[in-house]
Each structure stands twice: as structure tokens, then as C-alpha cells.
Coordinates of C-alpha atoms in Angstrom, one line a residue:
Chain M
Q80 CA 8.1 -11.1 3.6
K81 CA 5.8 -8.9 1.5
E82 CA 2.0 -9.6 2.3
V83 CA 1.7 -10.1 -1.9
E84 CA 4.4 -12.1 -4.6
Q85 CA 4.3 -12.0 -7.1
N86 CA 7.5 -12.6 -10.0
S87 CA 8.0 -9.7 -12.1
G88 CA 8.8 -11.2 -15.0
P89 CA 9.0 -11.3 -17.8
L90 CA 7.3 -14.3 -18.7
S91 CA 8.1 -14.8 -22.8
V92 CA 5.6 -17.5 -24.1
P93 CA 4.7 -17.7 -27.8
E94 CA 1.7 -16.6 -29.6
G95 CA -1.8 -19.2 -28.4
A96 CA 0.4 -21.4 -25.5
I97 CA -0.7 -21.7 -22.3
A98 CA 0.4 -18.4 -20.1
S99 CA 0.5 -19.2 -16.3
L100 CA 0.3 -16.6 -13.7
N101 CA 1.1 -17.2 -10.6
C102 CA 0.6 -14.8 -6.8
T103 CA 0.9 -15.4 -3.1
Y104 CA -0.3 -14.3 -0.3
S105 CA 0.3 -14.1 3.7
D106 CA -2.8 -13.5 5.3
R107 CA -4.8 -16.5 5.7
G108 CA -7.4 -14.4 6.9
S109 CA -8.0 -12.8 2.1
Q110 CA -11.5 -13.7 1.8
S111 CA -12.1 -12.8 -2.6
F112 CA -8.4 -12.4 -4.2
F113 CA -8.4 -10.4 -7.8
W114 CA -6.4 -9.8 -10.7
Y115 CA -5.8 -6.9 -13.1
R116 CA -4.7 -6.4 -15.9
Q117 CA -1.7 -3.1 -17.0
Y118 CA -0.9 -2.2 -19.8
S119 CA 2.0 -0.2 -19.7
G120 CA 1.1 4.1 -19.1
K121 CA -2.8 2.3 -18.9
S122 CA -4.3 2.1 -15.9
P123 CA -5.4 -1.0 -15.0
E124 CA -8.2 -3.2 -16.1
L125 CA -10.3 -5.7 -13.4
I126 CA -10.3 -8.8 -15.5
M127 CA -10.9 -11.9 -13.3
S128 CA -12.3 -12.0 -9.2
I129 CA -12.6 -15.0 -7.1
Y130 CA -13.3 -16.2 -3.6
S131 CA -13.6 -19.6 -3.5
N132 CA -11.4 -22.7 -3.5
G133 CA -11.2 -24.1 -7.2
D134 CA -11.6 -23.0 -10.8
K135 CA -13.4 -19.6 -12.8
E136 CA -13.3 -20.5 -15.8
D137 CA -14.3 -16.9 -17.9
G138 CA -13.5 -16.9 -21.5
R139 CA -9.7 -18.2 -22.3
F140 CA -9.2 -17.2 -18.4
T141 CA -8.8 -19.8 -15.5
A142 CA -8.9 -18.4 -12.3
Q143 CA -7.2 -21.0 -8.9
L144 CA -7.5 -20.8 -5.7
N145 CA -6.2 -23.0 -3.5
K146 CA -6.2 -20.5 0.7
A147 CA -4.7 -23.9 2.2
S148 CA -1.2 -23.1 0.2
Q149 CA -2.7 -19.0 -0.3
Y150 CA -2.3 -19.7 -4.5
V151 CA -3.9 -18.0 -6.2
S152 CA -3.1 -18.0 -9.9
L153 CA -4.2 -17.2 -13.4
L154 CA -4.2 -18.8 -16.8
I155 CA -4.1 -17.1 -19.8
R156 CA -5.0 -19.6 -22.6
D157 CA -4.6 -19.0 -26.6
S158 CA -2.0 -16.5 -25.8
Q159 CA -2.1 -13.3 -28.1
P160 CA 0.5 -10.4 -28.3
S161 CA -2.7 -8.6 -27.6
D162 CA -2.4 -9.7 -23.4
S163 CA 1.2 -8.9 -23.3
A164 CA 0.6 -7.1 -20.3
T165 CA 1.5 -5.9 -16.2
Y166 CA -0.5 -8.5 -14.3
L167 CA -1.0 -7.3 -11.3
C168 CA -2.5 -10.2 -7.9
A169 CA -4.6 -8.4 -5.6
V170 CA -6.2 -9.7 -2.1
N171 CA -8.4 -8.3 0.2
T172 CA -7.2 -9.2 3.4
G173 CA -10.9 -7.8 5.3
F174 CA -10.9 -4.4 5.0
Q175 CA -11.8 -2.1 2.4
K176 CA -8.1 -2.0 0.9
L177 CA -7.2 -4.1 -1.3
V178 CA -3.0 -5.3 -1.2
F179 CA -1.6 -5.9 -4.5
G180 CA 1.1 -7.3 -6.1
T181 CA 3.7 -5.2 -7.4
G182 CA 2.7 -7.7 -11.3
T183 CA 4.4 -9.8 -13.4
R184 CA 4.6 -8.8 -17.0
L185 CA 4.1 -11.0 -19.8
L186 CA 5.6 -11.0 -23.2
V187 CA 4.0 -12.9 -26.1
S188 CA 5.6 -13.5 -29.7
P189 CA 4.2 -13.7 -32.6
Chain G
G212 CA -21.1 -0.9 -15.7
A213 CA -18.8 -0.4 -13.1
V214 CA -17.9 2.6 -14.9
V215 CA -15.0 5.4 -13.1
S216 CA -13.8 8.3 -14.8
Q217 CA -11.2 11.2 -14.3
H218 CA -10.3 14.3 -14.7
P219 CA -8.6 16.0 -16.3
S220 CA -6.7 12.9 -18.2
R221 CA -3.8 14.9 -18.7
V222 CA -1.9 17.6 -16.7
I223 CA 1.4 20.0 -17.3
C224 CA 1.9 22.7 -14.1
K225 CA 4.4 25.1 -12.8
S226 CA 6.0 24.7 -10.0
G227 CA 4.5 25.3 -6.8
T228 CA 0.3 25.5 -8.0
S229 CA -1.7 23.1 -7.3
V230 CA -4.0 20.7 -9.0
K231 CA -7.3 19.4 -8.7
I232 CA -7.8 15.9 -9.6
E233 CA -11.8 14.9 -10.1
C234 CA -13.0 10.7 -10.3
R235 CA -17.0 10.3 -10.6
S236 CA -18.3 7.0 -10.6
L237 CA -20.4 6.7 -13.4
D238 CA -23.0 4.4 -12.5
F239 CA -22.9 3.1 -9.4
Q240 CA -22.5 4.5 -6.4
A241 CA -19.2 4.2 -5.1
T242 CA -19.2 4.7 -0.1
T243 CA -15.4 3.9 -0.7
M244 CA -13.1 5.9 -3.6
F245 CA -9.3 4.6 -3.5
W246 CA -6.1 7.5 -4.7
Y247 CA -3.4 5.4 -6.0
R248 CA -0.2 7.0 -7.4
Q249 CA 2.3 5.4 -9.4
F250 CA 4.9 5.9 -10.7
P251 CA 7.1 4.4 -14.2
K252 CA 8.1 0.9 -14.1
K253 CA 6.4 0.4 -10.4
S254 CA 4.3 -0.7 -8.3
L255 CA 0.6 0.9 -7.5
M256 CA 0.8 3.2 -4.5
L257 CA -0.8 3.0 -2.4
M258 CA -1.7 6.7 -1.0
A259 CA -5.1 6.9 0.7
T260 CA -8.8 5.5 1.0
S261 CA -12.0 7.7 0.4
N262 CA -15.0 7.5 2.6
E263 CA -18.2 9.7 1.0
G264 CA -19.1 12.0 3.7
S265 CA -16.1 12.1 6.5
K266 CA -12.1 11.9 6.1
A267 CA -10.2 10.6 4.3
T268 CA -7.7 7.8 5.6
Y269 CA -3.8 8.6 4.4
E270 CA -1.2 5.7 4.1
Q271 CA 1.7 6.4 5.8
G272 CA 4.5 8.4 5.0
V273 CA 1.4 10.8 2.3
E274 CA 0.8 14.3 3.4
K275 CA -2.7 14.9 5.1
D276 CA -2.0 18.3 4.0
K277 CA -0.3 18.4 0.6
F278 CA -2.5 15.9 -1.0
L279 CA -6.5 16.5 -0.3
I280 CA -9.2 14.8 -1.1
N281 CA -13.0 15.1 -0.3
H282 CA -15.7 13.0 -1.5
A283 CA -18.4 15.6 -0.8
S284 CA -20.6 12.6 -2.3
L285 CA -21.6 9.2 -4.0
T286 CA -19.7 9.3 -7.4
L287 CA -17.5 12.6 -6.7
S288 CA -13.9 12.2 -5.1
T289 CA -11.5 15.0 -6.0
L290 CA -7.9 15.0 -5.1
T291 CA -5.9 18.5 -4.7
V292 CA -2.0 18.4 -4.8
T293 CA -1.6 21.3 -3.0
S294 CA 2.2 23.2 -4.4
A295 CA 3.0 20.6 -6.5
H296 CA 6.7 20.1 -7.5
P297 CA 8.5 18.0 -10.1
E298 CA 8.6 15.5 -7.6
D299 CA 4.7 15.7 -7.1
S300 CA 5.4 14.4 -11.0
S301 CA 3.4 10.9 -11.2
F302 CA 0.0 8.8 -12.9
Y303 CA -2.3 9.5 -10.2
I304 CA -4.8 6.4 -10.2
C305 CA -8.8 6.4 -8.8
S306 CA -10.6 2.7 -8.5
A307 CA -14.0 3.6 -6.4
R308 CA -15.5 0.7 -4.5
V309 CA -19.0 -0.6 -5.8
L310 CA -21.2 -0.5 -2.0
G311 CA -21.0 -4.2 -0.9
R312 CA -18.8 -5.6 -2.4
D313 CA -14.9 -5.7 -2.5
E314 CA -13.6 -5.7 -6.2
Q315 CA -12.3 -2.7 -7.4
F316 CA -12.5 -0.2 -10.3
F317 CA -10.0 1.9 -11.7
G318 CA -10.0 5.0 -13.0
P319 CA -8.4 6.0 -16.7
G320 CA -5.4 8.2 -14.9
T321 CA -3.8 11.7 -14.1
R322 CA -1.0 11.8 -15.6
L323 CA 0.9 15.3 -13.8
T324 CA 3.6 16.8 -14.4
V325 CA 4.8 19.3 -12.5
L326 CA 7.9 21.7 -14.4

């Protein structure tokens, strides 16, 4: 079982819709969780971090964490074509390094 | 804040040469830096974890003699690809971790092409 799992997609949504990206992780001791956005040919960019159960909102982005279910999600409201990218879920399991999922490719059509 | 730079952004070299890539944290001190490699349409692969003032910790399967990492200061880590070959052509990305926090901030990456 992979440590951090994401559906590779692509997830296609129309402009203005809500995009929902999901991630599950295997280590119950994981403490911190991150979402990165990576445009094609570019390096990852941190967009959200979440540490406790519940929702965390930042602009059009909402991260949701459920430690009991070992589940992290990212909601993007009012999706724009510029949101089209690969979204990487990353988990800190208590060591220095982050464990990354393989990413979900999001396509927002005009 | 939390800006990480990499230099060069792109390098083309002949097979057998060595290439050095620099990673700098510009506005914070990074006790830990990480080096990743990413092949086209593939996921990030962690190569090594670099701690300031100590030897890097390499991931399984990564040759430490081929990928030399030096982290001599709190703001600079370097990756040297020794005797590069075409199969080393890839996108090399560094990241830095802010002291006391878990987030990693990525540099813009270095695209290496070995002819």
C-alpha cells in the first residue's frame, strides 16, 4: 500500500465549478498535511497546509482533514482555467521529509 | 517570505562532465534542504536530505558518489552530478524547510540535459 494515495485523474471541471481533490494516507501518526500545485514544467508551489481536523479556508481554497479516516481533501471554489495543474498531497509522518502522492491532474475548461 | 532560488535554471552538458546546481534560501535560514528529481510526466522522487554541517542522507537507490551534496551554510546547498550521462537528464528541484516548521518551499528547478 502506498503511503500517500491520490487519483491521478485527470479531473475535469467546467469553469466556475468546485473542484474536489482527495488524498488518503496510511500512517496514523502523521501530523501535518500539505497541498502543492505544480504547473507543467515548473516546480511545486505550496498552496495550503493543515494540521488539525476540520476545515481551513484560504481564499478560493479549502483544505479538509479527517485524521480518523486518514483523509485530506482540497476544494477549489469558482475554478478557473488557470487552476489547471497537478495537485500534490504531501504528508509529514514525523520525520524530516514529506511523503508525496503522485498527484491529481486538474483540467478546468472555459 | 520563504523564497528559494536555484542556479542554473537550465544546463546542457556533454556526457562525462560534472554539473553543479546551487540551491539558496533567500529570506530564511534552512537547516534542512532536500533534493528531488522529476522525469517527464512522473512524480517527484526524493534523492536526498541535506542537513547543514553534516552529511546528506540519501534515499535508497541513489548513488551518493554520483550525486554529491554539500550543505555548508544555513542558506546554501549544492548538488553536483558527477560524470553525467544522458540517463541523468532530468528536472532537479531543491526545497528548503523553515526552522521549526514542516513546510517545504521549492526552488524553481534546474533542467539538466546531458548530450
